[in-house]
């Protein structure tokens, strides 16, 4: 998991989150090392044993009201204890709350950025969690094509020149959506979810051998492109090998590991005459059935076993 600085966070999200820096400018180089956030209500009351100091601290109306109920001396004591933790990245007051004098003094002394925003606490937290998870998620890059077929993210992989882009183009013509071609950037999110997007340099360009580079956005329109998609199925193209025994029933569930997550995988042998785009459509629909608990191959196999048992 990569770290970012408070300064980078301010540059990227300051305007969107309506953030205003009040104190601690000298601490803008502090690192934000985790994607979680914290509300230090218990910490303000004196319980420091499990204080998640490494997180961005959010002070809402509840925490602020408690601080205001304290005397100035008590507030100074509270902040003195809190800042014995040296890894606090920054603090944000929501709902347009005005920083208390003791708060400003403590942040200045300890060089910890203190910001305010007009956003409600819940809105601020939702925006922050989304941003931090995406920014700090474990990531990798894969060579392939990512398309969204019937709402399912399908990653097509295989050797160079085997026909991945041509198949994706056929899927686009069949009203499905392109996410990324050639370079697929994949991020692991909480809950074991893989979210992928395109490379910004390539955008929505595709390379087709014999034709060259095309712009899918301009050729087909915005309705056929997607900024990002969850990866829920991997389709692997490989050259047809007449000596190899391919799965013809589908009882065996295959998976491939991406960033430590098992993703269902199907292998399509490629040879002349096979309509790979249609096969991917069917694989996508079949995978959605499996997510709902319907396994066609297993159901047929169980029916045949029951039939043979009854005859016996």
Short mmCIF file of C-alpha atoms in Angstrom, two decimals:
data_model
loop_
_atom_site.label_atom_id
_atom_site.label_comp_id
_atom_site.label_asym_id
_atom_site.label_seq_id
_atom_site.Cartn_x
_atom_site.Cartn_y
_atom_site.Cartn_z
CA UNK A 1 0.00 0.00 0.00
CA UNK A 2 1.54 3.29 -1.08
CA UNK A 3 1.65 6.44 1.07
CA UNK A 4 0.70 9.96 0.05
CA UNK A 5 1.37 13.29 1.72
CA UNK A 6 -1.15 15.71 3.17
CA UNK A 7 0.02 18.26 0.60
CA UNK A 8 -0.83 15.92 -2.29
CA UNK A 9 -4.18 15.14 -0.68
CA UNK A 10 -4.95 18.88 -0.44
CA UNK A 11 -3.99 19.50 -4.05
CA UNK A 12 -6.10 16.62 -5.35
CA UNK A 13 -9.17 16.89 -3.12
CA UNK A 14 -8.99 20.31 -1.48
CA UNK A 15 -11.39 21.98 -3.89
CA UNK A 16 -13.83 19.08 -4.13
CA UNK A 17 -14.02 18.71 -0.34
CA UNK A 18 -14.03 22.50 0.23
CA UNK A 19 -11.03 22.24 2.53
CA UNK A 20 -9.42 25.28 4.14
CA UNK A 21 -6.04 25.05 5.86
CA UNK A 22 -5.94 26.98 9.16
CA UNK A 23 -2.75 25.79 10.83
CA UNK A 24 0.14 23.35 10.48
CA UNK A 25 1.40 24.37 7.06
CA UNK A 26 4.86 23.21 8.12
CA UNK A 27 3.49 19.68 8.42
CA UNK A 28 2.09 19.28 4.90
CA UNK A 29 4.82 16.73 4.15
CA UNK A 30 3.29 14.34 6.71
CA UNK A 31 2.39 10.95 5.25
CA UNK A 32 -1.09 9.45 5.07
CA UNK A 33 -0.25 5.76 5.32
CA UNK A 34 -3.65 4.09 5.70
CA UNK A 35 -6.99 4.42 3.93
CA UNK A 36 -9.08 4.31 7.12
CA UNK A 37 -10.23 7.44 8.98
CA UNK A 38 -10.95 8.07 12.67
CA UNK A 39 -13.27 10.14 14.87
CA UNK A 40 -11.36 10.80 18.13
CA UNK A 41 -14.34 11.11 20.48
CA UNK A 42 -13.11 8.50 22.99
CA UNK A 43 -9.60 9.89 22.74
CA UNK A 44 -10.80 13.37 23.73
CA UNK A 45 -12.47 11.83 26.81
CA UNK A 46 -9.10 10.38 27.89
CA UNK A 47 -9.16 6.82 26.50
CA UNK A 48 -5.90 6.58 24.55
CA UNK A 49 -5.23 2.84 24.58
CA UNK A 50 -6.57 2.10 21.10
CA UNK A 51 -6.21 5.53 19.49
CA UNK A 52 -5.76 5.10 15.72
CA UNK A 53 -3.35 8.00 15.44
CA UNK A 54 -2.07 7.01 11.98
CA UNK A 55 -5.44 7.87 10.41
CA UNK A 56 -6.87 11.20 9.29
CA UNK A 57 -8.81 12.55 12.28
CA UNK A 58 -12.36 13.81 11.63
CA UNK A 59 -13.92 16.11 14.21
CA UNK A 60 -17.67 16.41 13.87
CA UNK A 61 -20.32 18.19 15.88
CA UNK A 62 -20.31 15.58 18.67
CA UNK A 63 -16.57 15.76 19.30
CA UNK A 64 -16.58 19.55 18.95
CA UNK A 65 -19.45 19.99 21.43
CA UNK A 66 -17.60 17.84 23.96
CA UNK A 67 -14.44 19.92 23.58
CA UNK A 68 -16.40 23.14 24.06
CA UNK A 69 -17.85 21.77 27.30
CA UNK A 70 -14.32 21.58 28.74
CA UNK A 71 -12.38 24.42 30.29
CA UNK A 72 -9.54 25.98 28.31
CA UNK A 73 -6.99 24.31 30.60
CA UNK A 74 -8.60 20.90 30.14
CA UNK A 75 -8.67 21.30 26.36
CA UNK A 76 -4.98 22.18 26.37
CA UNK A 77 -4.28 19.05 28.42
CA UNK A 78 -6.32 16.88 26.00
CA UNK A 79 -4.42 18.12 22.96
CA UNK A 80 -1.08 17.75 24.73
CA UNK A 81 -1.81 14.04 25.34
CA UNK A 82 -3.05 13.46 21.80
CA UNK A 83 0.03 14.94 20.18
CA UNK A 84 2.33 12.60 22.05
CA UNK A 85 1.39 10.40 19.05
CA UNK A 86 3.78 11.58 16.34
CA UNK A 87 2.14 9.90 13.33
CA UNK A 88 -1.10 11.92 13.12
CA UNK A 89 -1.32 13.03 9.46
CA UNK A 90 -3.91 15.81 9.82
CA UNK A 91 -7.25 16.80 11.39
CA UNK A 92 -10.40 18.04 9.64
CA UNK A 93 -13.33 19.86 11.24
CA UNK A 94 -16.61 19.31 9.40
CA UNK A 95 -19.83 21.39 9.17
CA UNK A 96 -17.90 24.69 9.01
CA UNK A 97 -16.93 24.45 12.70
CA UNK A 98 -14.52 27.14 13.84
CA UNK A 99 -11.20 25.88 15.26
CA UNK A 100 -10.86 26.48 19.01
CA UNK A 101 -7.89 28.63 20.13
CA UNK A 102 -6.27 25.70 22.01
CA UNK A 103 -6.67 23.57 18.92
CA UNK A 104 -4.90 26.11 16.71
CA UNK A 105 -2.08 26.45 19.23
CA UNK A 106 -1.55 22.68 19.52
CA UNK A 107 -1.54 22.13 15.75
CA UNK A 108 0.91 24.97 15.21
CA UNK A 109 3.25 23.73 17.94
CA UNK A 110 3.21 20.13 16.69
CA UNK A 111 3.19 21.01 12.97
CA UNK A 112 0.04 18.99 12.24
CA UNK A 113 -2.21 20.40 9.48
CA UNK A 114 -5.65 21.52 10.69
CA UNK A 115 -8.39 21.99 8.10
CA UNK A 116 -12.08 22.83 8.03
CA UNK A 117 -14.83 22.08 5.52
CA UNK A 118 -18.45 23.10 5.04
CA UNK A 119 -19.42 19.48 4.28
CA UNK A 120 -21.40 17.45 6.81
CA UNK A 121 -19.47 14.81 8.70
CA UNK A 122 -21.15 11.91 6.88
CA UNK A 123 -20.56 13.44 3.43
CA UNK A 124 -16.93 14.20 4.26
CA UNK A 125 -16.30 10.67 5.51
CA UNK A 126 -17.93 9.07 2.47
CA UNK A 127 -15.85 11.17 0.06
CA UNK A 128 -12.66 10.57 2.02
CA UNK A 129 -13.09 6.80 2.25
CA UNK A 130 -13.73 6.52 -1.50
CA UNK A 131 -10.71 8.68 -2.35
CA UNK A 132 -8.30 6.99 0.06
CA UNK A 133 -9.30 3.44 -0.89
CA UNK A 134 -8.79 4.17 -4.57
CA UNK A 135 -5.59 6.15 -4.02
CA UNK A 136 -3.90 3.66 -1.71
CA UNK A 137 -5.24 0.35 -2.98
CA UNK A 138 -2.76 -2.39 -3.85
CA UNK A 139 -2.40 -2.37 -7.63
CA UNK A 140 -0.89 -4.08 -10.63
CA UNK A 141 -0.88 -3.77 -14.42
CA UNK A 142 -1.84 -6.57 -16.81
CA UNK A 143 -1.68 -6.96 -20.56
CA UNK A 144 -5.16 -7.67 -21.90
CA UNK A 145 -8.52 -6.18 -22.77
CA UNK A 146 -11.24 -5.33 -20.27
CA UNK A 147 -14.84 -5.17 -21.47
CA UNK A 148 -18.15 -4.91 -19.65
CA UNK A 149 -20.54 -7.55 -21.00
CA UNK A 150 -24.12 -7.53 -19.70
CA UNK A 151 -22.90 -5.61 -16.66
CA UNK A 152 -20.09 -8.08 -15.89
CA UNK A 153 -16.43 -7.04 -16.06
CA UNK A 154 -14.61 -9.53 -18.32
CA UNK A 155 -10.81 -9.45 -18.61
CA UNK A 156 -9.60 -11.05 -21.87
CA UNK A 157 -6.00 -12.29 -21.73
CA UNK A 158 -3.78 -14.31 -24.03
CA UNK A 159 -0.68 -14.17 -26.22
CA UNK A 160 -0.03 -11.11 -28.37
CA UNK A 161 -1.76 -11.28 -31.76
CA UNK A 162 -4.25 -13.97 -30.75
CA UNK A 163 -7.24 -11.69 -31.36
CA UNK A 164 -8.15 -10.05 -28.04
CA UNK A 165 -8.71 -6.56 -29.46
CA UNK A 166 -10.63 -7.86 -32.49
CA UNK A 167 -12.93 -9.80 -30.18
CA UNK A 168 -13.43 -6.72 -27.98
CA UNK A 169 -14.31 -4.69 -31.09
CA UNK A 170 -16.95 -7.26 -32.04
CA UNK A 171 -18.37 -7.04 -28.51
CA UNK A 172 -18.55 -3.25 -28.81
CA UNK A 173 -20.49 -3.66 -32.07
CA UNK A 174 -22.84 -5.94 -30.13
CA UNK A 175 -23.59 -3.04 -27.72
CA UNK A 176 -21.17 -3.92 -24.93
CA UNK A 177 -18.65 -1.49 -23.40
CA UNK A 178 -14.86 -1.10 -23.58
CA UNK A 179 -12.98 -0.24 -20.41
CA UNK A 180 -9.33 -0.74 -21.39
CA UNK A 181 -7.29 -2.16 -24.24
CA UNK A 182 -3.71 -3.44 -24.05
CA UNK A 183 -2.86 -1.99 -20.59
CA UNK A 184 -5.30 -2.74 -17.77
CA UNK A 185 -4.62 -1.07 -14.43
CA UNK A 186 -6.05 -3.14 -11.58
CA UNK A 187 -6.63 -2.05 -7.97
CA UNK A 188 -7.59 -4.25 -5.05
CA UNK A 189 -10.28 -2.74 -2.83
CA UNK A 190 -11.61 -3.84 0.54
CA UNK A 191 -13.87 -6.88 0.48
CA UNK A 192 -11.72 -8.67 -2.11
CA UNK A 193 -12.98 -6.53 -4.99
CA UNK A 194 -10.83 -5.82 -8.06
CA UNK A 195 -11.54 -2.55 -9.87
CA UNK A 196 -9.75 -1.85 -13.15
CA UNK A 197 -9.42 1.15 -15.44
CA UNK A 198 -7.60 2.20 -18.59
CA UNK A 199 -4.17 3.73 -18.99
CA UNK A 200 -4.64 7.51 -19.32
CA UNK A 201 -1.98 7.78 -22.03
CA UNK A 202 -3.69 5.28 -24.33
CA UNK A 203 -7.23 6.41 -23.43
CA UNK A 204 -9.76 4.55 -25.61
CA UNK A 205 -7.43 3.77 -28.49
CA UNK A 206 -7.16 0.22 -29.86
CA UNK A 207 -4.52 -1.37 -32.08
CA UNK A 208 -5.90 -3.60 -34.85
CA UNK A 209 -3.34 -5.42 -36.96
CA UNK A 210 -3.65 -4.44 -40.61
CA UNK A 211 -5.73 -1.35 -39.76
CA UNK A 212 -3.70 0.47 -37.12
CA UNK A 213 -4.87 2.64 -34.23
CA UNK A 214 -8.56 3.51 -33.85
CA UNK A 215 -10.38 5.73 -31.34
CA UNK A 216 -13.35 3.81 -29.94
CA UNK A 217 -14.83 6.90 -28.28
CA UNK A 218 -14.99 8.88 -31.53
CA UNK A 219 -15.99 5.96 -33.72
CA UNK A 220 -18.78 4.53 -31.57
CA UNK A 221 -19.59 7.23 -29.01
CA UNK A 222 -19.57 7.67 -25.25
CA UNK A 223 -22.24 4.99 -24.79
CA UNK A 224 -19.73 2.27 -25.68
CA UNK A 225 -16.97 3.19 -23.22
CA UNK A 226 -16.65 2.90 -19.46
CA UNK A 227 -14.12 4.58 -17.15
CA UNK A 228 -13.73 1.61 -14.80
CA UNK A 229 -15.24 -1.77 -14.04
CA UNK A 230 -15.04 -4.56 -11.51
CA UNK A 231 -13.23 -7.69 -12.76
CA UNK A 232 -15.49 -10.70 -12.21
CA UNK A 233 -14.41 -13.11 -14.96
CA UNK A 234 -11.16 -13.84 -16.79
CA UNK A 235 -11.34 -15.28 -20.32
CA UNK A 236 -8.05 -16.75 -21.54
CA UNK A 237 -7.46 -17.20 -25.27
CA UNK A 238 -4.96 -19.85 -26.34
CA UNK A 239 -4.05 -21.41 -29.68
CA UNK A 240 -6.05 -24.55 -30.46
CA UNK A 241 -4.01 -27.66 -29.70
CA UNK A 242 -5.56 -30.79 -31.26
CA UNK A 243 -3.59 -32.96 -28.81
CA UNK A 244 -5.00 -31.17 -25.76
CA UNK A 245 -8.13 -32.29 -23.92
CA UNK A 246 -10.38 -29.25 -23.40
CA UNK A 247 -13.19 -29.02 -20.86
CA UNK A 248 -16.46 -29.93 -22.58
CA UNK A 249 -18.75 -30.18 -19.55
CA UNK A 250 -17.75 -27.42 -17.12
CA UNK A 251 -17.85 -29.36 -13.86
CA UNK A 252 -14.36 -28.22 -12.91
CA UNK A 253 -14.25 -24.63 -11.68
CA UNK A 254 -11.08 -22.83 -12.81
CA UNK A 255 -9.69 -19.69 -11.15
CA UNK A 256 -6.79 -17.33 -11.65
CA UNK A 257 -5.10 -15.28 -8.92
CA UNK A 258 -4.91 -11.48 -9.28
CA UNK A 259 -3.56 -9.46 -6.34
CA UNK A 260 -4.34 -12.37 -4.05
CA UNK A 261 -7.97 -12.64 -5.19
CA UNK A 262 -9.33 -15.77 -6.92
CA UNK A 263 -11.23 -14.77 -10.08
CA UNK A 264 -13.25 -17.34 -12.10
CA UNK A 265 -11.51 -18.20 -15.38
CA UNK A 266 -12.57 -19.89 -18.60
CA UNK A 267 -10.18 -20.98 -21.35
CA UNK A 268 -11.23 -20.61 -24.99
CA UNK A 269 -9.13 -22.44 -27.62
CA UNK A 270 -8.87 -20.15 -30.66
CA UNK A 271 -9.23 -21.48 -34.20
CA UNK A 272 -10.87 -20.39 -37.43
CA UNK A 273 -14.66 -20.36 -37.38
CA UNK A 274 -15.20 -19.87 -33.65
CA UNK A 275 -17.32 -16.85 -32.73
CA UNK A 276 -15.43 -15.76 -29.64
CA UNK A 277 -17.58 -12.69 -29.01
CA UNK A 278 -20.72 -14.84 -28.71
CA UNK A 279 -18.88 -17.29 -26.45
CA UNK A 280 -17.86 -14.44 -24.15
CA UNK A 281 -21.47 -13.23 -24.03
CA UNK A 282 -22.61 -16.71 -23.00
CA UNK A 283 -19.75 -17.04 -20.48
CA UNK A 284 -20.78 -13.71 -18.96
CA UNK A 285 -24.43 -14.72 -18.64
CA UNK A 286 -23.43 -18.13 -17.27
CA UNK A 287 -21.19 -16.51 -14.66
CA UNK A 288 -24.05 -14.31 -13.53
CA UNK A 289 -26.19 -17.43 -13.12
CA UNK A 290 -23.44 -19.00 -11.00
CA UNK A 291 -23.40 -15.91 -8.78
CA UNK A 292 -27.08 -16.60 -8.15
CA UNK A 293 -26.36 -20.24 -7.31
CA UNK A 294 -27.31 -21.91 -10.62
CA UNK A 295 -24.68 -24.30 -12.04
CA UNK A 296 -25.96 -25.85 -15.27
CA UNK A 297 -23.24 -28.51 -15.55
CA UNK A 298 -23.65 -29.62 -11.92
CA UNK A 299 -27.44 -29.72 -12.22
CA UNK A 300 -27.27 -31.88 -15.36
CA UNK A 301 -24.67 -34.14 -13.78
CA UNK A 302 -26.84 -34.62 -10.67
CA UNK A 303 -29.88 -35.37 -12.86
CA UNK A 304 -27.96 -38.02 -14.82
CA UNK A 305 -26.66 -39.63 -11.64
CA UNK A 306 -30.18 -39.77 -10.18
CA UNK A 307 -31.50 -41.27 -13.44
CA UNK A 308 -28.83 -43.98 -13.46
CA UNK A 309 -29.41 -44.72 -9.79
CA UNK A 310 -33.14 -45.12 -10.28
CA UNK A 311 -32.59 -47.52 -13.21
CA UNK A 312 -30.12 -49.53 -11.18
#
